[in-house]
Coordinates of C-alpha atoms and ligand atoms in Angstrom, one line a residue:
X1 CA -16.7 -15.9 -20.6
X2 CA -19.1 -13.8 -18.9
X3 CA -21.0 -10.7 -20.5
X4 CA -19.5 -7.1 -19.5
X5 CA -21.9 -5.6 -16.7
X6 CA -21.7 -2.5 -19.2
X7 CA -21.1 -2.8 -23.1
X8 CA -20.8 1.2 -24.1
X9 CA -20.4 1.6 -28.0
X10 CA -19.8 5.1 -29.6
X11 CA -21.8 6.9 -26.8
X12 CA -21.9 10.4 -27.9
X13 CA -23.4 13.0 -26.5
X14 CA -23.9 16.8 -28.0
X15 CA -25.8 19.5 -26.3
X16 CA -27.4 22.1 -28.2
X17 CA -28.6 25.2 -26.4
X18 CA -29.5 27.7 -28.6
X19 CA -26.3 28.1 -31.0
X20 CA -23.7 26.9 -28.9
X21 CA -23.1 23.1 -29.1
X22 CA -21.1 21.2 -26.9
X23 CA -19.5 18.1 -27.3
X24 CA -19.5 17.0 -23.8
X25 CA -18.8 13.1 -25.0
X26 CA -17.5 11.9 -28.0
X27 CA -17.4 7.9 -29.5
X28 CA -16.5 6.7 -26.2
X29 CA -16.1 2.3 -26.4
X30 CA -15.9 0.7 -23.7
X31 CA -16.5 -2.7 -21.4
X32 CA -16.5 -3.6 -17.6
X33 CA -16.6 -6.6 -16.2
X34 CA -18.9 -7.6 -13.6
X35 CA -17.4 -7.3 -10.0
X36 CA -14.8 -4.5 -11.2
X37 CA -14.1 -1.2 -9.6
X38 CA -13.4 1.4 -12.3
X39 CA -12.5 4.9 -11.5
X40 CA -13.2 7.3 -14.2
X41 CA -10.8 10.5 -14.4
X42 CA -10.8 13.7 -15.9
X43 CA -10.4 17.4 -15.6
X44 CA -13.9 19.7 -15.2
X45 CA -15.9 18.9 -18.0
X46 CA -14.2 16.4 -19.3
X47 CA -17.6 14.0 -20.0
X48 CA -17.2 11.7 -16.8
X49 CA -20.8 12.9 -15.7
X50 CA -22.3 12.9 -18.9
X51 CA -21.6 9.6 -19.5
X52 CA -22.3 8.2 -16.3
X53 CA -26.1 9.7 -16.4
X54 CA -26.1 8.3 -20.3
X55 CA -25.5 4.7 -18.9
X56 CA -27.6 5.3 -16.2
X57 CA -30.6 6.6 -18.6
X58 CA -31.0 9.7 -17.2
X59 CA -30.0 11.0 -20.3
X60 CA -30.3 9.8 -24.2
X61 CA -27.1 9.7 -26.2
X62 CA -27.1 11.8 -29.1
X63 CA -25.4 8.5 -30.9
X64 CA -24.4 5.2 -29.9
X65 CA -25.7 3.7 -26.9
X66 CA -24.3 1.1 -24.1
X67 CA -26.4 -2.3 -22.7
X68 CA -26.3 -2.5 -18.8
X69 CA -26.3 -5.2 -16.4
X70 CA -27.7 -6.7 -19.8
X71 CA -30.7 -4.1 -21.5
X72 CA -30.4 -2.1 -23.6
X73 CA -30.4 2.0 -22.2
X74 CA -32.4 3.1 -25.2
X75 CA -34.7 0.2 -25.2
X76 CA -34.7 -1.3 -21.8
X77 CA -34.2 2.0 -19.5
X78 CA -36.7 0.5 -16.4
X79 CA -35.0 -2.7 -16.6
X80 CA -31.7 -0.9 -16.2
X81 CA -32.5 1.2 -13.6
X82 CA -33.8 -1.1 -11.6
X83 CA -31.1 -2.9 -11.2
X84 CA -28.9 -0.1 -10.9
X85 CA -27.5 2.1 -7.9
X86 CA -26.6 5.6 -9.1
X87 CA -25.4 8.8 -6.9
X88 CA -24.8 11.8 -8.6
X89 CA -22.7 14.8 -8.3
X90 CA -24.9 16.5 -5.1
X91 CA -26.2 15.5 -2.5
X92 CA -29.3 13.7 -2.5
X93 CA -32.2 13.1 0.1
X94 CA -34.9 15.3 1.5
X95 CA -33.7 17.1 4.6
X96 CA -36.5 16.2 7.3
X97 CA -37.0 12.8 7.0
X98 CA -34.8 10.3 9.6
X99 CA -32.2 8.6 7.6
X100 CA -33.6 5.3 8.4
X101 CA -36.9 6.1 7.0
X102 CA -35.2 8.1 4.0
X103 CA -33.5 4.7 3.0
X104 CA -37.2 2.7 3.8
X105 CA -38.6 5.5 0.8
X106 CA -36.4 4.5 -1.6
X107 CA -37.2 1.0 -1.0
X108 CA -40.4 2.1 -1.5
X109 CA -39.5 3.9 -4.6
X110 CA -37.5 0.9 -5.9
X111 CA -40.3 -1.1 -5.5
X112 CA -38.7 -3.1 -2.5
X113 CA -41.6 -4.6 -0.5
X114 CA -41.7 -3.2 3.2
X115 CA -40.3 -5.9 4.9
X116 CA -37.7 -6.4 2.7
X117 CA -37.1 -2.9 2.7
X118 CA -36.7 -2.4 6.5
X119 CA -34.3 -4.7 6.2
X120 CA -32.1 -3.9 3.8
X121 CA -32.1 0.0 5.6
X122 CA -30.8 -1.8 9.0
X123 CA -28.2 -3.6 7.1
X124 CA -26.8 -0.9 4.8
X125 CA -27.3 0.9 8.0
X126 CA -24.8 -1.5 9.7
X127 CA -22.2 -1.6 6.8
X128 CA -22.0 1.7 6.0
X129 CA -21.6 2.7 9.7
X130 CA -25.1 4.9 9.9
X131 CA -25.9 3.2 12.7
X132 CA -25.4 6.2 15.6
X133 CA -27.3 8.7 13.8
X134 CA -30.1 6.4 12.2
X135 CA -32.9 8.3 14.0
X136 CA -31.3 11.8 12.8
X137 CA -32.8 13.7 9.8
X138 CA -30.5 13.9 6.9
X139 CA -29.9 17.8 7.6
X140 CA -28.4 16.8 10.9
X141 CA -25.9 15.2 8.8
X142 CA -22.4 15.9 8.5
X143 CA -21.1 15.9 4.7
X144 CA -19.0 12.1 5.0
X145 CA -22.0 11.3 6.9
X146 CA -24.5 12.4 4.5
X147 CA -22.5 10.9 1.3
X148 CA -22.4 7.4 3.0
X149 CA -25.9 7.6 3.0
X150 CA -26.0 8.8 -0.3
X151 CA -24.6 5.7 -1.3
X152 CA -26.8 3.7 1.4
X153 CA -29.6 5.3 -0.9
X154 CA -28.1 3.8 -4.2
X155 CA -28.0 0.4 -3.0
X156 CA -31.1 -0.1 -1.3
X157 CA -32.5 -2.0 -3.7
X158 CA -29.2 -4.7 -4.1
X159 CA -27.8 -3.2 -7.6
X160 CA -25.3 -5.3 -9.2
X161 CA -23.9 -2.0 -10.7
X162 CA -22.8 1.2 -9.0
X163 CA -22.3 4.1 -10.3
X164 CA -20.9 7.1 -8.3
X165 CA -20.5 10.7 -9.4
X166 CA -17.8 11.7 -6.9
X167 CA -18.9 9.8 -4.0
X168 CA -15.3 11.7 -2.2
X169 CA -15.6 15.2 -3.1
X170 CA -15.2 17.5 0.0
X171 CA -15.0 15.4 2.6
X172 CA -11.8 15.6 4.9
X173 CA -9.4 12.8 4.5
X174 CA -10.3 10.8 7.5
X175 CA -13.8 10.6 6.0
X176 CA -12.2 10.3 2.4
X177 CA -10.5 6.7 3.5
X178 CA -13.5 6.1 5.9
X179 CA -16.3 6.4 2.8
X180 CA -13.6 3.8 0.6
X181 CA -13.0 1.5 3.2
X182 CA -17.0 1.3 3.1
X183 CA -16.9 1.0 -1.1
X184 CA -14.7 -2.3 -0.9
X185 CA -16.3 -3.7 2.1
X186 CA -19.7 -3.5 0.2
X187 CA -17.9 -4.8 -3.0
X188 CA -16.3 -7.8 -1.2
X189 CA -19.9 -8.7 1.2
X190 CA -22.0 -8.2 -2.2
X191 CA -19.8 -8.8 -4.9
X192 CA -21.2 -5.1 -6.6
X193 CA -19.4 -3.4 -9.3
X194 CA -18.3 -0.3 -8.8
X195 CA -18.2 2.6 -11.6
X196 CA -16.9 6.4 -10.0
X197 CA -15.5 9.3 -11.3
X198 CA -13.3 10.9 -8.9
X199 CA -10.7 14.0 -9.0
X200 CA -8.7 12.5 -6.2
X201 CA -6.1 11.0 -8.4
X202 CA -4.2 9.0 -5.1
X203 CA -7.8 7.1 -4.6
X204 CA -7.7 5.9 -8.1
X205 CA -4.5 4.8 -7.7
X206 CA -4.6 3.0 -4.5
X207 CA -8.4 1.7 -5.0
X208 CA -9.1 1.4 -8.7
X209 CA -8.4 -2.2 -10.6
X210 CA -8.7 0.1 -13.5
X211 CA -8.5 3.8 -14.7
X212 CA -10.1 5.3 -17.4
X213 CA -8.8 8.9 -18.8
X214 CA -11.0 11.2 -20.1
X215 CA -10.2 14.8 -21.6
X216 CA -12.6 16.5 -23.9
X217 CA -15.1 14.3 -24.1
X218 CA -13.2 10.8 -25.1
X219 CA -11.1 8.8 -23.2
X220 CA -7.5 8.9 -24.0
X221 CA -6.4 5.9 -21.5
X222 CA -7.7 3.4 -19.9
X223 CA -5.4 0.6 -18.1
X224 CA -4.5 -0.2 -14.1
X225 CA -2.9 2.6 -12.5
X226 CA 0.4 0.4 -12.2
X227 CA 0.3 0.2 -16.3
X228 CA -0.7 3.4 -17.4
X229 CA 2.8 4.8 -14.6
X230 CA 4.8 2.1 -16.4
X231 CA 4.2 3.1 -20.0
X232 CA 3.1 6.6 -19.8
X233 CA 5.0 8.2 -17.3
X234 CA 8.1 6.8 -15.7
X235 CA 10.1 7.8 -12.6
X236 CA 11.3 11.3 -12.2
X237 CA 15.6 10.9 -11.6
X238 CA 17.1 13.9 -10.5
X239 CA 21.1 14.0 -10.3
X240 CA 22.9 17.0 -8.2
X241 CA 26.7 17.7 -9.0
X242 CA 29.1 19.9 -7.1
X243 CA 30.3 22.1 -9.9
X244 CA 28.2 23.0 -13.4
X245 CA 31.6 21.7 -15.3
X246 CA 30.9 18.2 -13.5
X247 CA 26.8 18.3 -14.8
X248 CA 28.3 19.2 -18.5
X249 CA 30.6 16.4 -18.1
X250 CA 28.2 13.7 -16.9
X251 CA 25.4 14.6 -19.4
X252 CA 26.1 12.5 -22.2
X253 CA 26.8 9.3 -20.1
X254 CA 23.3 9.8 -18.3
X255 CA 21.9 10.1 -21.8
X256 CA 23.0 6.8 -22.6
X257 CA 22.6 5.1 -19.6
X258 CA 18.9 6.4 -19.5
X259 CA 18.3 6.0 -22.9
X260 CA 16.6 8.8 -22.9
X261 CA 16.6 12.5 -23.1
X262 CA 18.3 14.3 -20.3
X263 CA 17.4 17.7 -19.2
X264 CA 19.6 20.6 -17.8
X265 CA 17.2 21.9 -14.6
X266 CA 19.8 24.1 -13.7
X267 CA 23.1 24.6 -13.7
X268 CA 23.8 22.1 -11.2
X269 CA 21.3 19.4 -11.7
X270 CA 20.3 16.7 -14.4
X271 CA 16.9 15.3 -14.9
X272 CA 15.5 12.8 -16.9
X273 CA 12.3 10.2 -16.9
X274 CA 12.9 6.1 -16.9
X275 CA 11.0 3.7 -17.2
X276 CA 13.0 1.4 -13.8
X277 CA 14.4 4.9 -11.8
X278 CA 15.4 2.3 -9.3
X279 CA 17.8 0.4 -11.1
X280 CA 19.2 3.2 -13.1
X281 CA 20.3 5.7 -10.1
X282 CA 22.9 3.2 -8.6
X283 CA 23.9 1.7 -12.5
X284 CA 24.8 6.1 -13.0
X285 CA 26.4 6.7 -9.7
X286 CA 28.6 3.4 -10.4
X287 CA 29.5 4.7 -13.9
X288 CA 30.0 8.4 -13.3
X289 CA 32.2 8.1 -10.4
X290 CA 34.2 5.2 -12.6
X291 CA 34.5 8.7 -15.1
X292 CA 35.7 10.5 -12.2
X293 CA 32.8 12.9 -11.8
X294 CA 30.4 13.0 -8.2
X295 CA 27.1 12.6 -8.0
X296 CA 26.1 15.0 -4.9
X297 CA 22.2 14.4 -4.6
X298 CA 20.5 11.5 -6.3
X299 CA 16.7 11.2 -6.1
X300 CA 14.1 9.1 -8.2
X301 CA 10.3 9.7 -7.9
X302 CA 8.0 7.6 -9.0
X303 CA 5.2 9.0 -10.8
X304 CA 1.5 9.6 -10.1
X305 CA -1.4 9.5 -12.3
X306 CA -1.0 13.4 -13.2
X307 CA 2.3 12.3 -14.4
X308 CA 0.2 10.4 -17.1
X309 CA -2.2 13.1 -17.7
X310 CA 1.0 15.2 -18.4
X311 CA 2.2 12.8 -20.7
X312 CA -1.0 12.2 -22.3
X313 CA -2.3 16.0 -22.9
X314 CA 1.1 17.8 -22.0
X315 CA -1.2 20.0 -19.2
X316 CA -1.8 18.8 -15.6
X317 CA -5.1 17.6 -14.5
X318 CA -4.8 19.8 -11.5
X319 CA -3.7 23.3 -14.2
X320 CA -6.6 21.5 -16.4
X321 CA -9.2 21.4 -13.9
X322 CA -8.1 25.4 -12.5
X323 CA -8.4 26.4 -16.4
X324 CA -11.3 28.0 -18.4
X325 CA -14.8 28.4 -16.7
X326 CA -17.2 25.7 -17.8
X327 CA -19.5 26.6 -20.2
X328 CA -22.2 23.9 -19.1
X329 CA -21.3 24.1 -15.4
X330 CA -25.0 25.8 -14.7
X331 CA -27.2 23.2 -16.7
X332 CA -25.0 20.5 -14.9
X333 CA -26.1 21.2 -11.3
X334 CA -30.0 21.6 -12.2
X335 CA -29.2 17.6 -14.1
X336 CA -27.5 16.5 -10.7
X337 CA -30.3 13.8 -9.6
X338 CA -30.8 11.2 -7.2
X339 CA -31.0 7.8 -7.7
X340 CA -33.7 6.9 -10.4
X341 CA -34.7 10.2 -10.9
X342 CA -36.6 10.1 -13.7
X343 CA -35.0 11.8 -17.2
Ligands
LIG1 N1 -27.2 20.0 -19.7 C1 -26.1 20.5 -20.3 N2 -26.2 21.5 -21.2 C2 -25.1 22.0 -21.9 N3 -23.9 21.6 -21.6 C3 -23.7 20.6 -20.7 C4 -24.8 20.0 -20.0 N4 -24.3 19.1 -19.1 C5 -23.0 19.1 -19.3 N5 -22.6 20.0 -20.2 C6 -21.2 20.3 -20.7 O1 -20.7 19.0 -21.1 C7 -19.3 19.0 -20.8 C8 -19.0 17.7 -20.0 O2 -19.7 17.9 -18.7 P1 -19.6 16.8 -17.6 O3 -20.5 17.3 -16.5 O4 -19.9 15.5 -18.2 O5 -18.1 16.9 -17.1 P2 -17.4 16.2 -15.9 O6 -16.2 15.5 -16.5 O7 -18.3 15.4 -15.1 O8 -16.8 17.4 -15.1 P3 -16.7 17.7 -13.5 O9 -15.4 17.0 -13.1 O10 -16.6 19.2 -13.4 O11 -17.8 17.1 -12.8 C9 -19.0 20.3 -20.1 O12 -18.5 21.2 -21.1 C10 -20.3 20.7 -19.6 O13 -20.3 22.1 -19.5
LIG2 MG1 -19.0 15.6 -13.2

């Protein structure tokens, strides 16, 4: 058995700022195995940052504490970070510099030698599709082209671990599946693992081996995107009838078809949540019709990670993340760093 590329136990992080406190992360236990991409999800201020720049030592835990790529974060923090890619929330990189020479500093930085480090820029220049604007300076840049260098920047010196603070945020959808497509490549040429936080709920479910849910600080799921739909969530069935005497009619035999509770939309329509929406529609239909009633509209809809945030928490991660103000949200930005930054 090979040793989790990160072992966190009990991280817990509380910030103190005069007399408020905030719990920004709470006993959070977790493992990833090397060569995994995890995507980390959460509303505003759930902790997904906080612990990332905990594991990544640019901040102590309050309690617990995590060993990565195999030291200690307390204990070990060079060790870690050297072997470590991390881009944060903004956008990193000083704005005059050519982005070939920006990715040589870091090298630099890093403690890559020069040769090696001219090297590595061409290639991650190459992969992560820099090449045409490799003698432009960063501000030149256009915001997907400025957060593939971004992560150019994080792996300059050949981390077996990287972490991403929204590596997706604000860029268009054509960029959005460009900057991924970029993520597995480098995962499948260098076999890197790949930790993100992202808000994008359909990339974590399309590109994620695993999910990890986090709301107020602890995380409240963590599975494949496949199991957590299963179990959590279920397919949304809808059933239309022609009259509201046919809907009253057919309620109880949906109800025990389904198994399950079965709501009254409206006056015409019947909705419930099943585990297999697929085999169930035709199983009702079959039935209902056998009892003489018609189903007019049938639909089932399978269900999406917010589904499962619903389920967990009972609010949505898009009402959750349009909720309160963030109390934190001014110290976060000045604790947005680049890569190796020290704490
Ligand atoms: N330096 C700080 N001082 C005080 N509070 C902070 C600080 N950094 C973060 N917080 C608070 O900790 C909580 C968790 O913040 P964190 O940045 O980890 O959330 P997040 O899940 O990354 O959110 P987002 O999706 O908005 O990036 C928030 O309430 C935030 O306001
Ligand atoms: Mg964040």
């Amino acid at each position: 058995m090979t040793t989790p590329i990160i072992e966190a136990h009990g991280l817990t992080k509380r910030f103190s700022r005069g007399k408020t406190t905030v719990d920004a992360v709470t006993d959070v236990t977790f493992d990833v195995d090397a060569g995994s991409l995890v995507a980390f999800l959460g509303p505003n201020g759930a902790g997904k940052s906080t612990t990332i720049r905990m594991l990544t030592t640019l901040i102590p835990p309050t309690s617990g504490g995590a060993r990565v790529v195999g030291h200690d974060i307390a204990g070990a923090p060079h060790e870690v970070r050297a072997r470590i890619g991390y881009v944060g929330q903004g956008t990193s990189g000083s704005f005059a510099q050519r982005v070939r020479d920006e990715l040589i500093s870091q090298g630099a930085f890093y403690g890559v030698g020069k040769a090696q480090s001219r090297r590595r820029a061409d290639e991650l220049i190459e992969s992560l599709d820099l090449a045409s604007f490799g003698s432009r300076t960063v501000q030149q840049l256009s915001g997907g082209q400025k957060r593939r260098l971004d992560i150019a920047l994080g792996l300059m010196h050949a981390p077996t671990l990287l972490c991403l603070d929204e590596p997706s945020t604000g860029l268009d959808p054509q960029s959005r599946a460009n900057l991924w497509q970029h993520i597995l490549d480098l995962r499948e040429r260098y076999g890197t693992t790949v930790f993100l936080t992202t808000h994008y709920l359909d990339e974590a479910d399309h590109y994620a081996e695993r999910v990890m849910v986090m709301d107020g600080g602890r995380v409240i799921a963590d599975d494949s995107a496949a199991a957590l739909k299963a179990t959590l969530a279920g397919d949304a069935v809808s059933l239309g009838f022609a009259s509201a005497a046919d809907a009253d009619a057919a309620l109880a035999h949906v109800a025990r078809l389904a198994g399950r509770e079965v709501t009254r939309a409206d006056a015409l329509t019947l909705t419930t949540n099943v585990a297999d929406g697929e085999r169930l529609l035709p199983r009702v239909i079959r039935d209902l019709d056998a009892q003489g009633i018609a189903v007019e509209r049938a639909t089932g809809v399978p269900p999406t990670l917010d589904d499962v945030f619903l389920a967990l928490t009972g609010r949505s991660l898009r009402d959750a993340d349009a909720g309160t103000p963030d109390p934190g949200a001014d110290a976060d930005a000045t604790l947005t760093t680049t890569a190796g930054e020290p704490s």
